[in-house]
Each structure stands twice: as structure tokens, then as C-alpha cells.
Amino acid sequence: MSPTEQRNRLRAMLAGTQCVSPASVFDPLSARIAQAVGYELGMLAGSVASHTTLAAPDLIVLTLSEFAEQIRRIMRASKLSLLVDADHGYGNALNVMRTVEELEHAGVSAMSIEDTALPARFGQPEGTDELISTAEMIGKLKAAVAARKDPATVIAGRTAALKVEDTARTVERVKAYAACGVDCIFIIGVETIDQVKAVHEAAKLPVIVGSAPASIKREEFVAAGARILLQGHQPVAAAAKALRETYTHLFNGGAPADLKDKIISAREMDALVDGESYKKRQAAYLR
């Protein structure tokens, strides 16, 4: 499947009548596992990339080149349509253009550019979000749309306004972002389904919801115009817990055989890493 085909598959999801959730992936193996389970849509979050690439917190210390390289590894190993969190685009509007060029070349199907002021400024209260001006964000989004080479690549305008401003001011921002030519609106900080409806009605575009109360049902999201709903990044946390438990067991003298029920078999691992294909290559070219 070509990158354009993967992108068009994501566009079909955005134009569809369901609200789907992506698999939160973080490396080639996790993407291959998600694909084997049946996922067609994956997501690489900036926070997850920072955790797994640098073992660092989500403080915008990951570089664009590091992020793009991890995406290339994931896309080389999977056929997922990949949505990525490109944070603030790694700088101003010109940096955003470079970001779009690099991430599109790496194979993403969609990327979000957000209006949060990143990285945190000197003296900014811990745990708070600050927004760039609407005018600056318009420049970034117009630059992002202009920079893509494949028209199928999805550009999402992401806003944290619901965490900082009221719904009315959020709607004004969303209208301005939609007018830049983006393909969808990505919102975080949702507390009610009415907020999703208001954003969708203002933008006239599909909505990606970053997180929301569990009390809101999926069919409500569908009716409100949401087509993608994130569910958090439990897979990387689950992997970290499994690794810690396994290392602890072995470090404390536990027998490897005791882990049999907690690990996949050699045959399953071979299937995940496409072992049969490599055996055929060995037979064809190493004999």
C-alpha cells in the first residue's frame, strides 16, 4: 500500500459515518502488532515519541529529525495510516513548512499542528497552557497546507483553547483555522458533547477529539461530527510495566520458564517480524 493510499484510507474515515480510535503506537514492533490485531489507523503522539526515543518527559526536547526518523521506522514496518502529533510544528511558520515536508516524506497520513505556545516560556506557571495568537496560528496553518506535496496528506488544526478559553472564543479560533484550508479540527480539553458540536458546526469539518469524559458515548461523538477519538496511550505504559516486571523477575533469580504464560511464543514473534519473508530471501540470495 502506497503512502497516498494510506492517506486516502484515513480521508475515508474522516468522511465516513463512524468515530474510530487509533492504536497508540511507538515503534515498528508495536505498529506491526496493532496491524496484526486489525487496526488500520495508528497514532504516534509527541509525548510517546519523547518517552520511547529519549526516555524523556514531554517537554519539547525531542527534535524534528528524531521524530521523523522514528516515523520512518514505523512506516517501513507497517501499513497503518499514521496520524502524528507534530506539536507546534517545531517553531514558526517556516519551521512548520519544514516539519510538513519531513513528516510527509517519512510517510505520515496526517499530522496536527497546535496553537499551544511551546516550549514553555521562562516563568510560565507549571501545568498551565498558553496559546499563541490566532493570527500566528493562521500563518502556521496556511504554511502547513502550502508545504504538503501530496494533496491526500491530512493537515489537522489542533487547538487547546477549550482548556484556556470559553467555548465561544474557541469557536472563533476554529472558524479562523478552518478558513486556512485544513482538513479537520483536533480539539483537546473536551468536557461536554455540546463543545464538540459547536466546533463541528463552526468549522464544517470533521473533528478529532483528543480526550473526553467516559460518560460521552461513541454514538454521541458520531452525531456531533467527531470521526476520530483518542483513548490515551496505554500500550506504551503497559509495555513499560511488562518490561519492569520481567526484568525484576529475572534479576531476582526467577526462572525464565516461569514467564511462559506472560510472553508471546517464538512462533508468534517470528510472524510479527516477518520471519518467513526473510527465510525466503536467505534461500534465494545466500545459497
PDB file of C-alpha atoms in Angstrom, residues 56-229:
ATOM      1  CA  ALA A  56      12.463  11.958  28.437  1.00  0.00           C
ATOM      2  CA  PRO A  57       9.288  13.769  29.529  1.00  0.00           C
ATOM      3  CA  ASP A  58       7.037  15.600  27.099  1.00  0.00           C
ATOM      4  CA  LEU A  59       8.800  18.959  27.298  1.00  0.00           C
ATOM      5  CA  ILE A  60       9.534  19.520  23.577  1.00  0.00           C
ATOM      6  CA  VAL A  61      13.126  18.306  23.839  1.00  0.00           C
ATOM      7  CA  LEU A  62      12.629  15.798  21.012  1.00  0.00           C
ATOM      8  CA  THR A  63      13.916  17.162  17.706  1.00  0.00           C
ATOM      9  CA  LEU A  64      12.125  17.074  14.366  1.00  0.00           C
ATOM     10  CA  SER A  65      14.761  14.789  12.864  1.00  0.00           C
ATOM     11  CA  GLU A  66      14.432  12.314  15.746  1.00  0.00           C
ATOM     12  CA  PHE A  67      10.648  12.340  15.412  1.00  0.00           C
ATOM     13  CA  ALA A  68      10.746  11.900  11.633  1.00  0.00           C
ATOM     14  CA  GLU A  69      13.224   9.032  11.857  1.00  0.00           C
ATOM     15  CA  GLN A  70      11.018   7.136  14.290  1.00  0.00           C
ATOM     16  CA  ILE A  71       8.090   7.643  11.927  1.00  0.00           C
ATOM     17  CA  ARG A  72      10.139   6.260   9.034  1.00  0.00           C
ATOM     18  CA  ARG A  73      10.904   3.140  11.031  1.00  0.00           C
ATOM     19  CA  ILE A  74       7.243   2.668  11.887  1.00  0.00           C
ATOM     20  CA  MET A  75       6.058   3.190   8.326  1.00  0.00           C
ATOM     21  CA  ARG A  76       8.700   0.866   6.924  1.00  0.00           C
ATOM     22  CA  ALA A  77       7.304  -1.923   9.097  1.00  0.00           C
ATOM     23  CA  SER A  78       3.560  -1.304   8.863  1.00  0.00           C
ATOM     24  CA  LYS A  79       0.691  -0.441   6.564  1.00  0.00           C
ATOM     25  CA  LEU A  80      -1.116   1.679   9.131  1.00  0.00           C
ATOM     26  CA  SER A  81      -2.480   5.071   8.226  1.00  0.00           C
ATOM     27  CA  LEU A  82      -0.476   7.079  10.746  1.00  0.00           C
ATOM     28  CA  LEU A  83      -1.687  10.223  12.499  1.00  0.00           C
ATOM     29  CA  VAL A  84       1.079  12.084  14.286  1.00  0.00           C
ATOM     30  CA  ASP A  85       1.161  14.899  16.797  1.00  0.00           C
ATOM     31  CA  ALA A  86       3.585  17.427  15.317  1.00  0.00           C
ATOM     32  CA  ASP A  87       3.210  19.702  18.341  1.00  0.00           C
ATOM     33  CA  HIS A  88       3.756  23.370  17.417  1.00  0.00           C
ATOM     34  CA  GLY A  89       5.488  22.476  14.149  1.00  0.00           C
ATOM     35  CA  TYR A  90       8.896  22.875  15.795  1.00  0.00           C
ATOM     36  CA  GLY A  91       8.962  26.644  15.533  1.00  0.00           C
ATOM     37  CA  ASN A  92       7.421  29.425  13.485  1.00  0.00           C
ATOM     38  CA  ALA A  93       5.513  29.171  10.200  1.00  0.00           C
ATOM     39  CA  LEU A  94       8.689  28.487   8.215  1.00  0.00           C
ATOM     40  CA  ASN A  95       9.616  25.705  10.620  1.00  0.00           C
ATOM     41  CA  VAL A  96       6.115  24.329  10.167  1.00  0.00           C
ATOM     42  CA  MET A  97       6.743  24.061   6.434  1.00  0.00           C
ATOM     43  CA  ARG A  98       9.922  22.089   7.080  1.00  0.00           C
ATOM     44  CA  THR A  99       8.017  19.895   9.519  1.00  0.00           C
ATOM     45  CA  VAL A 100       5.343  19.095   6.946  1.00  0.00           C
ATOM     46  CA  GLU A 101       7.987  18.304   4.339  1.00  0.00           C
ATOM     47  CA  GLU A 102       9.896  15.969   6.660  1.00  0.00           C
ATOM     48  CA  LEU A 103       6.900  14.151   8.131  1.00  0.00           C
ATOM     49  CA  GLU A 104       5.190  13.753   4.778  1.00  0.00           C
ATOM     50  CA  HIS A 105       8.412  12.319   3.358  1.00  0.00           C
ATOM     51  CA  ALA A 106       8.547   9.947   6.353  1.00  0.00           C
ATOM     52  CA  GLY A 107       5.144   8.559   5.355  1.00  0.00           C
ATOM     53  CA  VAL A 108       2.560  10.013   7.708  1.00  0.00           C
ATOM     54  CA  SER A 109      -1.056  10.132   6.630  1.00  0.00           C
ATOM     55  CA  ALA A 110      -1.990  13.042   8.891  1.00  0.00           C
ATOM     56  CA  MET A 111      -0.338  15.491  11.215  1.00  0.00           C
ATOM     57  CA  SER A 112      -1.690  18.023  13.677  1.00  0.00           C
ATOM     58  CA  ILE A 113      -0.229  21.473  14.277  1.00  0.00           C
ATOM     59  CA  GLU A 114      -1.291  23.030  17.557  1.00  0.00           C
ATOM     60  CA  ASP A 115      -1.799  26.518  18.907  1.00  0.00           C
ATOM     61  CA  THR A 116      -0.136  25.927  22.276  1.00  0.00           C
ATOM     62  CA  ALA A 117       2.878  28.138  22.940  1.00  0.00           C
ATOM     63  CA  LEU A 118       5.732  25.630  23.047  1.00  0.00           C
ATOM     64  CA  PRO A 119       8.145  25.033  24.636  1.00  0.00           C
ATOM     65  CA  ALA A 120       7.053  26.547  27.922  1.00  0.00           C
ATOM     66  CA  ARG A 121       8.410  30.068  28.406  1.00  0.00           C
ATOM     67  CA  PHE A 122      10.589  31.142  31.307  1.00  0.00           C
ATOM     68  CA  GLY A 123       8.386  31.791  34.334  1.00  0.00           C
ATOM     69  CA  GLN A 124       5.294  30.081  32.953  1.00  0.00           C
ATOM     70  CA  PRO A 125       3.274  28.541  35.807  1.00  0.00           C
ATOM     71  CA  GLU A 126       3.730  24.776  35.864  1.00  0.00           C
ATOM     72  CA  GLY A 127       0.825  22.777  34.498  1.00  0.00           C
ATOM     73  CA  THR A 128      -0.692  25.670  32.550  1.00  0.00           C
ATOM     74  CA  ASP A 129      -1.263  26.056  28.830  1.00  0.00           C
ATOM     75  CA  GLU A 130      -0.684  29.276  26.931  1.00  0.00           C
ATOM     76  CA  LEU A 131      -1.923  29.882  23.390  1.00  0.00           C
ATOM     77  CA  ILE A 132      -0.258  31.708  20.538  1.00  0.00           C
ATOM     78  CA  SER A 133      -2.323  34.402  18.859  1.00  0.00           C
ATOM     79  CA  THR A 134      -4.934  33.444  16.295  1.00  0.00           C
ATOM     80  CA  ALA A 135      -3.011  35.457  13.705  1.00  0.00           C
ATOM     81  CA  GLU A 136       0.194  33.487  14.309  1.00  0.00           C
ATOM     82  CA  MET A 137      -1.682  30.182  14.148  1.00  0.00           C
ATOM     83  CA  ILE A 138      -3.305  31.200  10.860  1.00  0.00           C
ATOM     84  CA  GLY A 139       0.163  31.781   9.439  1.00  0.00           C
ATOM     85  CA  LYS A 140       1.293  28.354  10.628  1.00  0.00           C
ATOM     86  CA  LEU A 141      -1.708  26.534   9.190  1.00  0.00           C
ATOM     87  CA  LYS A 142      -1.539  28.304   5.846  1.00  0.00           C
ATOM     88  CA  ALA A 143       2.142  27.424   5.682  1.00  0.00           C
ATOM     89  CA  ALA A 144       1.395  23.788   6.514  1.00  0.00           C
ATOM     90  CA  VAL A 145      -1.222  23.498   3.783  1.00  0.00           C
ATOM     91  CA  ALA A 146       1.110  25.137   1.267  1.00  0.00           C
ATOM     92  CA  ALA A 147       4.027  22.869   2.162  1.00  0.00           C
ATOM     93  CA  ARG A 148       2.416  19.487   1.548  1.00  0.00           C
ATOM     94  CA  LYS A 149       3.264  17.829  -1.742  1.00  0.00           C
ATOM     95  CA  ASP A 150       0.657  15.062  -1.698  1.00  0.00           C
ATOM     96  CA  PRO A 151      -2.874  16.527  -1.675  1.00  0.00           C
ATOM     97  CA  ALA A 152      -4.007  13.410   0.186  1.00  0.00           C
ATOM     98  CA  THR A 153      -1.918  14.290   3.246  1.00  0.00           C
ATOM     99  CA  VAL A 154      -4.223  15.428   6.039  1.00  0.00           C
ATOM    100  CA  ILE A 155      -3.430  18.615   7.943  1.00  0.00           C
ATOM    101  CA  ALA A 156      -5.276  18.995  11.245  1.00  0.00           C
ATOM    102  CA  GLY A 157      -5.535  22.312  13.036  1.00  0.00           C
ATOM    103  CA  ARG A 158      -5.243  21.464  16.728  1.00  0.00           C
ATOM    104  CA  THR A 159      -6.396  23.762  19.495  1.00  0.00           C
ATOM    105  CA  ALA A 160      -6.123  23.725  23.257  1.00  0.00           C
ATOM    106  CA  ALA A 161      -8.484  26.679  23.529  1.00  0.00           C
ATOM    107  CA  LEU A 162     -11.093  24.721  25.487  1.00  0.00           C
ATOM    108  CA  LYS A 163      -8.532  24.383  28.285  1.00  0.00           C
ATOM    109  CA  VAL A 164      -7.766  28.109  28.320  1.00  0.00           C
ATOM    110  CA  GLU A 165     -10.755  29.998  26.924  1.00  0.00           C
ATOM    111  CA  ASP A 166     -14.522  29.544  26.836  1.00  0.00           C
ATOM    112  CA  THR A 167     -16.409  27.728  24.098  1.00  0.00           C
ATOM    113  CA  ALA A 168     -17.363  30.933  22.274  1.00  0.00           C
ATOM    114  CA  ARG A 169     -13.749  32.053  21.892  1.00  0.00           C
ATOM    115  CA  THR A 170     -12.746  28.527  20.935  1.00  0.00           C
ATOM    116  CA  VAL A 171     -15.333  28.591  18.159  1.00  0.00           C
ATOM    117  CA  GLU A 172     -13.903  31.857  16.844  1.00  0.00           C
ATOM    118  CA  ARG A 173     -10.456  30.326  16.678  1.00  0.00           C
ATOM    119  CA  VAL A 174     -11.802  27.208  14.980  1.00  0.00           C
ATOM    120  CA  LYS A 175     -13.559  29.254  12.299  1.00  0.00           C
ATOM    121  CA  ALA A 176     -10.310  31.044  11.527  1.00  0.00           C
ATOM    122  CA  TYR A 177      -8.352  27.784  11.408  1.00  0.00           C
ATOM    123  CA  ALA A 178     -10.891  26.123   9.116  1.00  0.00           C
ATOM    124  CA  ALA A 179     -10.603  29.034   6.688  1.00  0.00           C
ATOM    125  CA  CYS A 180      -6.888  28.224   6.249  1.00  0.00           C
ATOM    126  CA  GLY A 181      -7.678  25.105   4.248  1.00  0.00           C
ATOM    127  CA  VAL A 182      -7.023  22.448   6.878  1.00  0.00           C
ATOM    128  CA  ASP A 183      -8.810  19.123   6.571  1.00  0.00           C
ATOM    129  CA  CYS A 184     -10.050  18.679  10.123  1.00  0.00           C
ATOM    130  CA  ILE A 185     -10.005  20.213  13.587  1.00  0.00           C
ATOM    131  CA  PHE A 186      -8.306  18.486  16.512  1.00  0.00           C
ATOM    132  CA  ILE A 187      -9.589  19.550  19.934  1.00  0.00           C
ATOM    133  CA  ILE A 188      -8.400  18.716  23.414  1.00  0.00           C
ATOM    134  CA  GLY A 189      -9.927  19.553  26.763  1.00  0.00           C
ATOM    135  CA  VAL A 190     -13.452  18.447  25.832  1.00  0.00           C
ATOM    136  CA  GLU A 191     -15.832  18.282  28.760  1.00  0.00           C
ATOM    137  CA  THR A 192     -19.231  18.122  27.048  1.00  0.00           C
ATOM    138  CA  ILE A 193     -20.617  16.852  23.759  1.00  0.00           C
ATOM    139  CA  ASP A 194     -22.031  20.325  23.107  1.00  0.00           C
ATOM    140  CA  GLN A 195     -18.476  21.627  22.792  1.00  0.00           C
ATOM    141  CA  VAL A 196     -17.768  19.082  20.056  1.00  0.00           C
ATOM    142  CA  LYS A 197     -20.989  20.044  18.273  1.00  0.00           C
ATOM    143  CA  ALA A 198     -20.116  23.724  18.442  1.00  0.00           C
ATOM    144  CA  VAL A 199     -16.663  23.146  16.961  1.00  0.00           C
ATOM    145  CA  HIS A 200     -18.011  20.955  14.177  1.00  0.00           C
ATOM    146  CA  GLU A 201     -20.772  23.402  13.272  1.00  0.00           C
ATOM    147  CA  ALA A 202     -18.323  26.312  13.243  1.00  0.00           C
ATOM    148  CA  ALA A 203     -15.659  24.586  11.164  1.00  0.00           C
ATOM    149  CA  LYS A 204     -17.856  22.465   8.899  1.00  0.00           C
ATOM    150  CA  LEU A 205     -15.023  19.929   9.116  1.00  0.00           C
ATOM    151  CA  PRO A 206     -14.529  16.508  10.733  1.00  0.00           C
ATOM    152  CA  VAL A 207     -13.365  16.674  14.334  1.00  0.00           C
ATOM    153  CA  ILE A 208     -10.644  14.721  16.127  1.00  0.00           C
ATOM    154  CA  VAL A 209     -11.183  14.553  19.882  1.00  0.00           C
ATOM    155  CA  GLY A 210      -8.074  14.210  21.992  1.00  0.00           C
ATOM    156  CA  SER A 211      -9.771  13.114  25.195  1.00  0.00           C
ATOM    157  CA  ALA A 212     -13.206  13.319  26.718  1.00  0.00           C
ATOM    158  CA  PRO A 213     -15.219  12.093  29.706  1.00  0.00           C
ATOM    159  CA  ALA A 214     -16.044   8.394  29.562  1.00  0.00           C
ATOM    160  CA  SER A 215     -19.702   9.274  30.091  1.00  0.00           C
ATOM    161  CA  ILE A 216     -19.970  10.529  26.491  1.00  0.00           C
ATOM    162  CA  LYS A 217     -20.970   7.644  24.259  1.00  0.00           C
ATOM    163  CA  ARG A 218     -19.358   6.964  20.913  1.00  0.00           C
ATOM    164  CA  GLU A 219     -22.645   7.407  19.042  1.00  0.00           C
ATOM    165  CA  GLU A 220     -22.881  10.894  20.538  1.00  0.00           C
ATOM    166  CA  PHE A 221     -19.483  11.726  19.091  1.00  0.00           C
ATOM    167  CA  VAL A 222     -20.607  10.486  15.687  1.00  0.00           C
ATOM    168  CA  ALA A 223     -23.682  12.700  15.757  1.00  0.00           C
ATOM    169  CA  ALA A 224     -21.556  15.669  16.856  1.00  0.00           C
ATOM    170  CA  GLY A 225     -19.193  15.365  13.893  1.00  0.00           C
ATOM    171  CA  ALA A 226     -16.271  13.594  15.588  1.00  0.00           C
ATOM    172  CA  ARG A 227     -14.626  10.978  13.397  1.00  0.00           C
ATOM    173  CA  ILE A 228     -11.549  10.119  15.464  1.00  0.00           C
ATOM    174  CA  LEU A 229     -11.459   9.709  19.244  1.00  0.00           C
TER     175      LEU A 229
END
